[in-house]
Amino acid sequence: MRTQLNSWLKTAQAVSVFALLLFTAACKKDDNKLASGETASANAVKANAIGVSGPKGVCYVEVNNSDLRNVGRYKLASGQQLFDIAIIFAANINYNTSTQKAELYFNQNVANVLNNKATYIQSLQSKGIKVLLSILGNHQGAGISNFPNQAAAQAFAQQLSNAVTTYGLDGIDFDDEYADYGTNGTGQPNSSSFVYLVSALRQLMPNKIISFYYYGPAASRLSFNGVTVGSKINYSWNAIYGSYAVPNVPGLSKANLGPAAIDITTTSGATAASLATQTVNNAYGIYLYYNLADGDYHSYLSNVSNVLYGQPTVYN
């Protein structure tokens, strides 16, 4: 839960991971790419990953108070980037009471990042880091779970796709919080909304990343008329920081799931290391970091990287 508004190589010992690193320093965390003509399913569409063999690092940044570029300042001792995916937290779903439609909204801090894409987005992409935009409710009654029909979901998906194209993003992340369903006369969550939304977005963005922060009404509404959200998205991860819980998203393999989640500013180093150990032992493909703030956290992050990759983290 937010505290504010807002196959894999299986290793039994960290030593064996480190040995592998020395032998294949340029190895990717996931070298699978979408082949030409390949269907856009959860297991076919992969991020073009960076770093060493092991789980991908996914990092949310609260851009209202922290610099997105911090994600690119952390590397492993061998030189690879620590994080594979950076997520801009967050854009919003607003509700236009005149048109009775959902609208994509950027506050001034998010807008600053997007409008200065060369500085914030492309600088990370040049290091191999994928950059996603998180989509969050805004207390106005509109959210990913209450589109009243397929056309409404498709219209909002088009707004998202347009933003990805305009700002050169690598994809969209969905977070079903703070919608306050029912406000402004809006409907309550329904079973078709999220499926319609991700289906439309996948059609518009066959080669981009779509992820789901496993929380909120959408987490219990993942299939409709035989179509599953897991067949349309790439990744899903646990939303409770300091805990280990596997998201129940049918259609996603272990490689596409992140049961471990930490808040860098509040989760203890010992807990972060324990969650990393569970991730490796159970062969899951994602480790989720939230709230990378300004400053130097390399010592803390080494608690995780030493377990996941057999190397400490360094800070540039």
PDB file of N, CA, C and O in Angstrom, residues 235-276:
ATOM      1  N   TYR A 235       3.944  -7.713 -16.665  1.00  0.00           N
ATOM      2  CA  TYR A 235       4.407  -7.931 -15.302  1.00  0.00           C
ATOM      3  C   TYR A 235       3.357  -7.521 -14.280  1.00  0.00           C
ATOM      4  O   TYR A 235       2.524  -6.646 -14.527  1.00  0.00           O
ATOM      5  N   SER A 236       3.468  -8.136 -13.101  1.00  0.00           N
ATOM      6  CA  SER A 236       2.701  -7.679 -11.945  1.00  0.00           C
ATOM      7  C   SER A 236       3.556  -7.909 -10.698  1.00  0.00           C
ATOM      8  O   SER A 236       4.355  -8.845 -10.642  1.00  0.00           O
ATOM      9  N   TRP A 237       3.388  -7.004  -9.713  1.00  0.00           N
ATOM     10  CA  TRP A 237       4.184  -7.114  -8.493  1.00  0.00           C
ATOM     11  C   TRP A 237       3.376  -6.787  -7.247  1.00  0.00           C
ATOM     12  O   TRP A 237       2.364  -6.101  -7.292  1.00  0.00           O
ATOM     13  N   ASN A 238       3.866  -7.339  -6.162  1.00  0.00           N
ATOM     14  CA  ASN A 238       3.277  -7.142  -4.843  1.00  0.00           C
ATOM     15  C   ASN A 238       3.244  -5.653  -4.493  1.00  0.00           C
ATOM     16  O   ASN A 238       4.164  -4.906  -4.811  1.00  0.00           O
ATOM     17  N   ALA A 239       2.187  -5.241  -3.777  1.00  0.00           N
ATOM     18  CA  ALA A 239       2.007  -3.823  -3.447  1.00  0.00           C
ATOM     19  C   ALA A 239       2.192  -3.507  -1.965  1.00  0.00           C
ATOM     20  O   ALA A 239       2.022  -2.360  -1.559  1.00  0.00           O
ATOM     21  N   ILE A 240       2.531  -4.503  -1.157  1.00  0.00           N
ATOM     22  CA  ILE A 240       2.653  -4.280   0.284  1.00  0.00           C
ATOM     23  C   ILE A 240       4.139  -4.283   0.650  1.00  0.00           C
ATOM     24  O   ILE A 240       4.787  -5.328   0.670  1.00  0.00           O
ATOM     25  N   TYR A 241       4.670  -3.125   0.970  1.00  0.00           N
ATOM     26  CA  TYR A 241       6.113  -2.998   1.193  1.00  0.00           C
ATOM     27  C   TYR A 241       6.558  -3.700   2.467  1.00  0.00           C
ATOM     28  O   TYR A 241       5.873  -3.690   3.476  1.00  0.00           O
ATOM     29  N   GLY A 242       7.716  -4.349   2.348  1.00  0.00           N
ATOM     30  CA  GLY A 242       8.255  -5.105   3.463  1.00  0.00           C
ATOM     31  C   GLY A 242       7.680  -6.501   3.565  1.00  0.00           C
ATOM     32  O   GLY A 242       7.883  -7.187   4.562  1.00  0.00           O
ATOM     33  N   SER A 243       6.970  -6.935   2.506  1.00  0.00           N
ATOM     34  CA  SER A 243       6.341  -8.256   2.546  1.00  0.00           C
ATOM     35  C   SER A 243       6.677  -9.059   1.295  1.00  0.00           C
ATOM     36  O   SER A 243       7.203  -8.534   0.317  1.00  0.00           O
ATOM     37  N   TYR A 244       6.340 -10.346   1.362  1.00  0.00           N
ATOM     38  CA  TYR A 244       6.539 -11.267   0.249  1.00  0.00           C
ATOM     39  C   TYR A 244       5.204 -11.937  -0.029  1.00  0.00           C
ATOM     40  O   TYR A 244       4.702 -12.710   0.796  1.00  0.00           O
ATOM     41  N   ALA A 245       4.595 -11.621  -1.178  1.00  0.00           N
ATOM     42  CA  ALA A 245       3.301 -12.182  -1.548  1.00  0.00           C
ATOM     43  C   ALA A 245       3.226 -12.266  -3.061  1.00  0.00           C
ATOM     44  O   ALA A 245       3.427 -11.260  -3.751  1.00  0.00           O
ATOM     45  N   VAL A 246       2.940 -13.436  -3.576  1.00  0.00           N
ATOM     46  CA  VAL A 246       2.907 -13.637  -5.022  1.00  0.00           C
ATOM     47  C   VAL A 246       1.593 -13.099  -5.600  1.00  0.00           C
ATOM     48  O   VAL A 246       0.515 -13.525  -5.174  1.00  0.00           O
ATOM     49  N   PRO A 247       1.644 -12.154  -6.532  1.00  0.00           N
ATOM     50  CA  PRO A 247       0.416 -11.671  -7.164  1.00  0.00           C
ATOM     51  C   PRO A 247      -0.304 -12.808  -7.891  1.00  0.00           C
ATOM     52  O   PRO A 247       0.331 -13.583  -8.618  1.00  0.00           O
ATOM     53  N   ASN A 248      -1.603 -12.904  -7.680  1.00  0.00           N
ATOM     54  CA  ASN A 248      -2.396 -13.959  -8.307  1.00  0.00           C
ATOM     55  C   ASN A 248      -2.952 -13.457  -9.635  1.00  0.00           C
ATOM     56  O   ASN A 248      -4.090 -13.001  -9.719  1.00  0.00           O
ATOM     57  N   VAL A 249      -2.100 -13.522 -10.658  1.00  0.00           N
ATOM     58  CA  VAL A 249      -2.470 -13.038 -11.990  1.00  0.00           C
ATOM     59  C   VAL A 249      -2.329 -14.196 -12.973  1.00  0.00           C
ATOM     60  O   VAL A 249      -1.246 -14.441 -13.516  1.00  0.00           O
ATOM     61  N   PRO A 250      -3.408 -14.945 -13.191  1.00  0.00           N
ATOM     62  CA  PRO A 250      -3.342 -16.065 -14.131  1.00  0.00           C
ATOM     63  C   PRO A 250      -2.838 -15.628 -15.495  1.00  0.00           C
ATOM     64  O   PRO A 250      -3.253 -14.593 -16.026  1.00  0.00           O
ATOM     65  N   GLY A 251      -1.928 -16.423 -16.043  1.00  0.00           N
ATOM     66  CA  GLY A 251      -1.353 -16.110 -17.346  1.00  0.00           C
ATOM     67  C   GLY A 251       0.060 -15.578 -17.270  1.00  0.00           C
ATOM     68  O   GLY A 251       0.770 -15.563 -18.273  1.00  0.00           O
ATOM     69  N   LEU A 252       0.493 -15.148 -16.072  1.00  0.00           N
ATOM     70  CA  LEU A 252       1.862 -14.677 -15.916  1.00  0.00           C
ATOM     71  C   LEU A 252       2.717 -15.769 -15.274  1.00  0.00           C
ATOM     72  O   LEU A 252       2.313 -16.390 -14.288  1.00  0.00           O
ATOM     73  N   SER A 253       3.902 -15.968 -15.821  1.00  0.00           N
ATOM     74  CA  SER A 253       4.826 -16.954 -15.276  1.00  0.00           C
ATOM     75  C   SER A 253       5.618 -16.353 -14.125  1.00  0.00           C
ATOM     76  O   SER A 253       5.573 -15.144 -13.870  1.00  0.00           O
ATOM     77  N   LYS A 254       6.377 -17.173 -13.426  1.00  0.00           N
ATOM     78  CA  LYS A 254       7.225 -16.681 -12.335  1.00  0.00           C
ATOM     79  C   LYS A 254       8.156 -15.577 -12.808  1.00  0.00           C
ATOM     80  O   LYS A 254       8.453 -14.637 -12.059  1.00  0.00           O
ATOM     81  N   ALA A 255       8.643 -15.707 -14.029  1.00  0.00           N
ATOM     82  CA  ALA A 255       9.582 -14.719 -14.566  1.00  0.00           C
ATOM     83  C   ALA A 255       8.963 -13.338 -14.690  1.00  0.00           C
ATOM     84  O   ALA A 255       9.673 -12.334 -14.752  1.00  0.00           O
ATOM     85  N   ASN A 256       7.634 -13.283 -14.704  1.00  0.00           N
ATOM     86  CA  ASN A 256       6.926 -12.022 -14.906  1.00  0.00           C
ATOM     87  C   ASN A 256       6.285 -11.484 -13.627  1.00  0.00           C
ATOM     88  O   ASN A 256       5.552 -10.500 -13.673  1.00  0.00           O
ATOM     89  N   LEU A 257       6.593 -12.119 -12.489  1.00  0.00           N
ATOM     90  CA  LEU A 257       5.962 -11.749 -11.223  1.00  0.00           C
ATOM     91  C   LEU A 257       6.988 -11.302 -10.189  1.00  0.00           C
ATOM     92  O   LEU A 257       8.115 -11.811 -10.148  1.00  0.00           O
ATOM     93  N   GLY A 258       6.570 -10.352  -9.345  1.00  0.00           N
ATOM     94  CA  GLY A 258       7.433  -9.861  -8.278  1.00  0.00           C
ATOM     95  C   GLY A 258       6.750  -9.958  -6.922  1.00  0.00           C
ATOM     96  O   GLY A 258       5.954  -9.083  -6.567  1.00  0.00           O
ATOM     97  N   PRO A 259       7.034 -10.991  -6.148  1.00  0.00           N
ATOM     98  CA  PRO A 259       6.403 -11.118  -4.830  1.00  0.00           C
ATOM     99  C   PRO A 259       7.065 -10.282  -3.737  1.00  0.00           C
ATOM    100  O   PRO A 259       6.454 -10.031  -2.699  1.00  0.00           O
ATOM    101  N   ALA A 260       8.301  -9.848  -3.947  1.00  0.00           N
ATOM    102  CA  ALA A 260       9.029  -9.062  -2.946  1.00  0.00           C
ATOM    103  C   ALA A 260       8.901  -7.584  -3.249  1.00  0.00           C
ATOM    104  O   ALA A 260       9.116  -7.144  -4.376  1.00  0.00           O
ATOM    105  N   ALA A 261       8.561  -6.790  -2.220  1.00  0.00           N
ATOM    106  CA  ALA A 261       8.405  -5.350  -2.402  1.00  0.00           C
ATOM    107  C   ALA A 261       8.961  -4.615  -1.195  1.00  0.00           C
ATOM    108  O   ALA A 261       8.676  -4.980  -0.050  1.00  0.00           O
ATOM    109  N   ILE A 262       9.760  -3.582  -1.453  1.00  0.00           N
ATOM    110  CA  ILE A 262      10.322  -2.796  -0.351  1.00  0.00           C
ATOM    111  C   ILE A 262      10.129  -1.306  -0.600  1.00  0.00           C
ATOM    112  O   ILE A 262      10.060  -0.857  -1.733  1.00  0.00           O
ATOM    113  N   ASP A 263      10.040  -0.560   0.493  1.00  0.00           N
ATOM    114  CA  ASP A 263      10.131   0.889   0.471  1.00  0.00           C
ATOM    115  C   ASP A 263      11.540   1.228   0.930  1.00  0.00           C
ATOM    116  O   ASP A 263      11.917   0.918   2.073  1.00  0.00           O
ATOM    117  N   ILE A 264      12.313   1.823   0.050  1.00  0.00           N
ATOM    118  CA  ILE A 264      13.728   2.065   0.330  1.00  0.00           C
ATOM    119  C   ILE A 264      13.922   2.918   1.574  1.00  0.00           C
ATOM    120  O   ILE A 264      14.921   2.777   2.288  1.00  0.00           O
ATOM    121  N   THR A 265      12.969   3.787   1.869  1.00  0.00           N
ATOM    122  CA  THR A 265      13.126   4.699   3.003  1.00  0.00           C
ATOM    123  C   THR A 265      12.617   4.139   4.322  1.00  0.00           C
ATOM    124  O   THR A 265      12.904   4.708   5.377  1.00  0.00           O
ATOM    125  N   THR A 266      11.853   3.030   4.278  1.00  0.00           N
ATOM    126  CA  THR A 266      11.275   2.522   5.526  1.00  0.00           C
ATOM    127  C   THR A 266      11.521   1.042   5.798  1.00  0.00           C
ATOM    128  O   THR A 266      11.515   0.625   6.952  1.00  0.00           O
ATOM    129  N   THR A 267      11.713   0.235   4.772  1.00  0.00           N
ATOM    130  CA  THR A 267      11.949  -1.198   4.976  1.00  0.00           C
ATOM    131  C   THR A 267      13.378  -1.421   5.449  1.00  0.00           C
ATOM    132  O   THR A 267      14.320  -0.876   4.871  1.00  0.00           O
ATOM    133  N   SER A 268      13.563  -2.217   6.478  1.00  0.00           N
ATOM    134  CA  SER A 268      14.906  -2.441   7.015  1.00  0.00           C
ATOM    135  C   SER A 268      15.772  -3.184   6.017  1.00  0.00           C
ATOM    136  O   SER A 268      15.282  -3.938   5.168  1.00  0.00           O
ATOM    137  N   GLY A 269      17.087  -3.001   6.145  1.00  0.00           N
ATOM    138  CA  GLY A 269      18.023  -3.703   5.278  1.00  0.00           C
ATOM    139  C   GLY A 269      17.934  -5.208   5.440  1.00  0.00           C
ATOM    140  O   GLY A 269      18.046  -5.961   4.469  1.00  0.00           O
ATOM    141  N   ALA A 270      17.720  -5.670   6.675  1.00  0.00           N
ATOM    142  CA  ALA A 270      17.610  -7.109   6.930  1.00  0.00           C
ATOM    143  C   ALA A 270      16.383  -7.690   6.240  1.00  0.00           C
ATOM    144  O   ALA A 270      16.442  -8.783   5.653  1.00  0.00           O
ATOM    145  N   THR A 271      15.274  -6.959   6.296  1.00  0.00           N
ATOM    146  CA  THR A 271      14.061  -7.429   5.621  1.00  0.00           C
ATOM    147  C   THR A 271      14.252  -7.430   4.108  1.00  0.00           C
ATOM    148  O   THR A 271      13.850  -8.375   3.417  1.00  0.00           O
ATOM    149  N   ALA A 272      14.874  -6.380   3.587  1.00  0.00           N
ATOM    150  CA  ALA A 272      15.125  -6.302   2.148  1.00  0.00           C
ATOM    151  C   ALA A 272      15.969  -7.486   1.674  1.00  0.00           C
ATOM    152  O   ALA A 272      15.704  -8.071   0.621  1.00  0.00           O
ATOM    153  N   ALA A 273      16.977  -7.851   2.463  1.00  0.00           N
ATOM    154  CA  ALA A 273      17.837  -8.989   2.112  1.00  0.00           C
ATOM    155  C   ALA A 273      17.071 -10.305   2.188  1.00  0.00           C
ATOM    156  O   ALA A 273      17.220 -11.183   1.332  1.00  0.00           O
ATOM    157  N   SER A 274      16.229 -10.436   3.210  1.00  0.00           N
ATOM    158  CA  SER A 274      15.432 -11.657   3.349  1.00  0.00           C
ATOM    159  C   SER A 274      14.477 -11.834   2.181  1.00  0.00           C
ATOM    160  O   SER A 274      14.317 -12.942   1.647  1.00  0.00           O
ATOM    161  N   LEU A 275      13.855 -10.756   1.750  1.00  0.00           N
ATOM    162  CA  LEU A 275      12.948 -10.822   0.611  1.00  0.00           C
ATOM    163  C   LEU A 275      13.700 -11.158  -0.672  1.00  0.00           C
ATOM    164  O   LEU A 275      13.180 -11.859  -1.549  1.00  0.00           O
ATOM    165  N   ALA A 276      14.926 -10.666  -0.793  1.00  0.00           N
ATOM    166  CA  ALA A 276      15.750 -10.995  -1.948  1.00  0.00           C
ATOM    167  C   ALA A 276      16.092 -12.487  -1.955  1.00  0.00           C
ATOM    168  O   ALA A 276      16.070 -13.139  -3.015  1.00  0.00           O
TER     169      ALA A 276
END
